[in-house]
Protein backbone atom coordinates (compact mmCIF):
# COMPACT_ATOMS: atom_id res chain seq x y z
CA UNK A 1 0.00 0.00 0.00
CA UNK A 2 0.88 3.65 0.03
CA UNK A 3 -0.30 6.96 1.45
CA UNK A 4 -0.25 10.36 -0.26
CA UNK A 5 0.31 13.60 1.65
CA UNK A 6 -0.64 16.85 -0.10
CA UNK A 7 0.94 20.23 0.57
CA UNK A 8 1.68 23.58 -1.07
CA UNK A 9 4.71 25.87 -1.00
CA UNK A 10 4.55 29.64 -1.42
CA UNK A 11 8.33 29.74 -1.97
CA UNK A 12 11.00 27.15 -2.75
CA UNK A 13 12.03 25.30 0.38
CA UNK A 14 12.97 22.13 2.18
CA UNK A 15 10.23 19.61 2.99
CA UNK A 16 10.78 16.88 5.58
CA UNK A 17 8.30 14.05 6.16
CA UNK A 18 8.55 12.05 9.39
CA UNK A 19 6.42 9.02 10.26
CA UNK A 20 6.11 7.77 13.84
CA UNK A 21 4.43 4.66 15.22
CA UNK A 22 1.84 5.08 17.98
CA UNK A 23 4.63 4.62 20.58
CA UNK A 24 6.32 7.75 19.20
CA UNK A 25 9.23 5.90 17.58
CA UNK A 26 10.47 7.40 14.31
CA UNK A 27 10.09 4.79 11.56
CA UNK A 28 10.53 6.91 8.40
CA UNK A 29 12.15 10.22 7.55
CA UNK A 30 12.90 11.85 4.23
CA UNK A 31 13.84 15.39 3.23
CA UNK A 32 13.80 16.99 -0.17
CA UNK A 33 14.20 20.43 -1.70
CA UNK A 34 11.08 21.56 -3.52
CA UNK A 35 10.12 24.34 -5.89
CA UNK A 36 7.18 26.58 -5.05
CA UNK A 37 3.68 25.67 -6.15
CA UNK A 38 0.33 24.20 -5.22
CA UNK A 39 -0.77 20.57 -5.22
CA UNK A 40 2.54 18.98 -4.20
CA UNK A 41 2.26 15.28 -3.30
CA UNK A 42 4.55 13.16 -1.16
CA UNK A 43 3.99 9.38 -1.50
CA UNK A 44 4.98 7.09 1.37
CA UNK A 45 5.01 3.41 0.49
CA UNK A 46 4.18 2.28 4.06
CA UNK A 47 7.61 0.97 4.87
CA UNK A 48 10.28 1.81 7.43
CA UNK A 49 13.82 3.08 6.85
CA UNK A 50 14.94 -0.53 6.23
CA UNK A 51 12.31 -0.77 3.44
CA UNK A 52 10.33 -3.36 5.44
CA UNK A 53 6.54 -3.05 5.12
CA UNK A 54 4.89 -1.80 8.30
CA UNK A 55 1.97 -3.44 10.11
CA UNK A 56 -1.57 -2.11 9.96
CA UNK A 57 -2.31 0.47 12.63
CA UNK A 58 -2.39 4.13 13.56
CA UNK A 59 0.65 6.21 12.69
CA UNK A 60 1.53 9.87 13.12
CA UNK A 61 2.96 11.88 10.27
CA UNK A 62 4.69 15.22 10.49
CA UNK A 63 5.39 17.48 7.53
CA UNK A 64 7.97 20.20 8.17
CA UNK A 65 8.33 22.95 5.58
CA UNK A 66 11.24 25.37 5.80
CA UNK A 67 11.10 28.33 3.44
CA UNK A 68 12.68 31.78 3.69
CA UNK A 69 13.89 31.19 7.28
CA UNK A 70 10.35 30.26 8.38
CA UNK A 71 9.28 26.82 9.55
CA UNK A 72 5.77 25.36 9.25
CA UNK A 73 4.90 22.07 10.96
CA UNK A 74 1.79 19.94 10.46
CA UNK A 75 1.21 16.80 12.54
CA UNK A 76 -1.71 14.39 11.99
CA UNK A 77 -2.74 10.79 12.51
CA UNK A 78 -3.21 8.27 9.72
CA UNK A 79 -4.72 4.79 9.76
CA UNK A 80 -2.86 2.26 7.62
CA UNK A 81 -4.62 -0.97 6.67
CA UNK A 82 -2.42 -3.45 4.82
C-alpha positions as a Markdown table, in Angstrom:
| # | Residue | x | y | z |
|---|---|---|---|---|
| 1 | Unk | 0.0 | 0.0 | 0.0 |
| 2 | Unk | 0.9 | 3.7 | 0.0 |
| 3 | Unk | -0.3 | 7.0 | 1.5 |
| 4 | Unk | -0.2 | 10.4 | -0.3 |
| 5 | Unk | 0.3 | 13.6 | 1.6 |
| 6 | Unk | -0.6 | 16.8 | -0.1 |
| 7 | Unk | 0.9 | 20.2 | 0.6 |
| 8 | Unk | 1.7 | 23.6 | -1.1 |
| 9 | Unk | 4.7 | 25.9 | -1.0 |
| 10 | Unk | 4.5 | 29.6 | -1.4 |
| 11 | Unk | 8.3 | 29.7 | -2.0 |
| 12 | Unk | 11.0 | 27.2 | -2.8 |
| 13 | Unk | 12.0 | 25.3 | 0.4 |
| 14 | Unk | 13.0 | 22.1 | 2.2 |
| 15 | Unk | 10.2 | 19.6 | 3.0 |
| 16 | Unk | 10.8 | 16.9 | 5.6 |
| 17 | Unk | 8.3 | 14.0 | 6.2 |
| 18 | Unk | 8.6 | 12.1 | 9.4 |
| 19 | Unk | 6.4 | 9.0 | 10.3 |
| 20 | Unk | 6.1 | 7.8 | 13.8 |
| 21 | Unk | 4.4 | 4.7 | 15.2 |
| 22 | Unk | 1.8 | 5.1 | 18.0 |
| 23 | Unk | 4.6 | 4.6 | 20.6 |
| 24 | Unk | 6.3 | 7.7 | 19.2 |
| 25 | Unk | 9.2 | 5.9 | 17.6 |
| 26 | Unk | 10.5 | 7.4 | 14.3 |
| 27 | Unk | 10.1 | 4.8 | 11.6 |
| 28 | Unk | 10.5 | 6.9 | 8.4 |
| 29 | Unk | 12.2 | 10.2 | 7.6 |
| 30 | Unk | 12.9 | 11.8 | 4.2 |
| 31 | Unk | 13.8 | 15.4 | 3.2 |
| 32 | Unk | 13.8 | 17.0 | -0.2 |
| 33 | Unk | 14.2 | 20.4 | -1.7 |
| 34 | Unk | 11.1 | 21.6 | -3.5 |
| 35 | Unk | 10.1 | 24.3 | -5.9 |
| 36 | Unk | 7.2 | 26.6 | -5.1 |
| 37 | Unk | 3.7 | 25.7 | -6.1 |
| 38 | Unk | 0.3 | 24.2 | -5.2 |
| 39 | Unk | -0.8 | 20.6 | -5.2 |
| 40 | Unk | 2.5 | 19.0 | -4.2 |
| 41 | Unk | 2.3 | 15.3 | -3.3 |
| 42 | Unk | 4.5 | 13.2 | -1.2 |
| 43 | Unk | 4.0 | 9.4 | -1.5 |
| 44 | Unk | 5.0 | 7.1 | 1.4 |
| 45 | Unk | 5.0 | 3.4 | 0.5 |
| 46 | Unk | 4.2 | 2.3 | 4.1 |
| 47 | Unk | 7.6 | 1.0 | 4.9 |
| 48 | Unk | 10.3 | 1.8 | 7.4 |
| 49 | Unk | 13.8 | 3.1 | 6.9 |
| 50 | Unk | 14.9 | -0.5 | 6.2 |
| 51 | Unk | 12.3 | -0.8 | 3.4 |
| 52 | Unk | 10.3 | -3.4 | 5.4 |
| 53 | Unk | 6.5 | -3.1 | 5.1 |
| 54 | Unk | 4.9 | -1.8 | 8.3 |
| 55 | Unk | 2.0 | -3.4 | 10.1 |
| 56 | Unk | -1.6 | -2.1 | 10.0 |
| 57 | Unk | -2.3 | 0.5 | 12.6 |
| 58 | Unk | -2.4 | 4.1 | 13.6 |
| 59 | Unk | 0.7 | 6.2 | 12.7 |
| 60 | Unk | 1.5 | 9.9 | 13.1 |
| 61 | Unk | 3.0 | 11.9 | 10.3 |
| 62 | Unk | 4.7 | 15.2 | 10.5 |
| 63 | Unk | 5.4 | 17.5 | 7.5 |
| 64 | Unk | 8.0 | 20.2 | 8.2 |
| 65 | Unk | 8.3 | 23.0 | 5.6 |
| 66 | Unk | 11.2 | 25.4 | 5.8 |
| 67 | Unk | 11.1 | 28.3 | 3.4 |
| 68 | Unk | 12.7 | 31.8 | 3.7 |
| 69 | Unk | 13.9 | 31.2 | 7.3 |
| 70 | Unk | 10.3 | 30.3 | 8.4 |
| 71 | Unk | 9.3 | 26.8 | 9.6 |
| 72 | Unk | 5.8 | 25.4 | 9.3 |
| 73 | Unk | 4.9 | 22.1 | 11.0 |
| 74 | Unk | 1.8 | 19.9 | 10.5 |
| 75 | Unk | 1.2 | 16.8 | 12.5 |
| 76 | Unk | -1.7 | 14.4 | 12.0 |
| 77 | Unk | -2.7 | 10.8 | 12.5 |
| 78 | Unk | -3.2 | 8.3 | 9.7 |
| 79 | Unk | -4.7 | 4.8 | 9.8 |
| 80 | Unk | -2.9 | 2.3 | 7.6 |
| 81 | Unk | -4.6 | -1.0 | 6.7 |
| 82 | Unk | -2.4 | -3.4 | 4.8 |
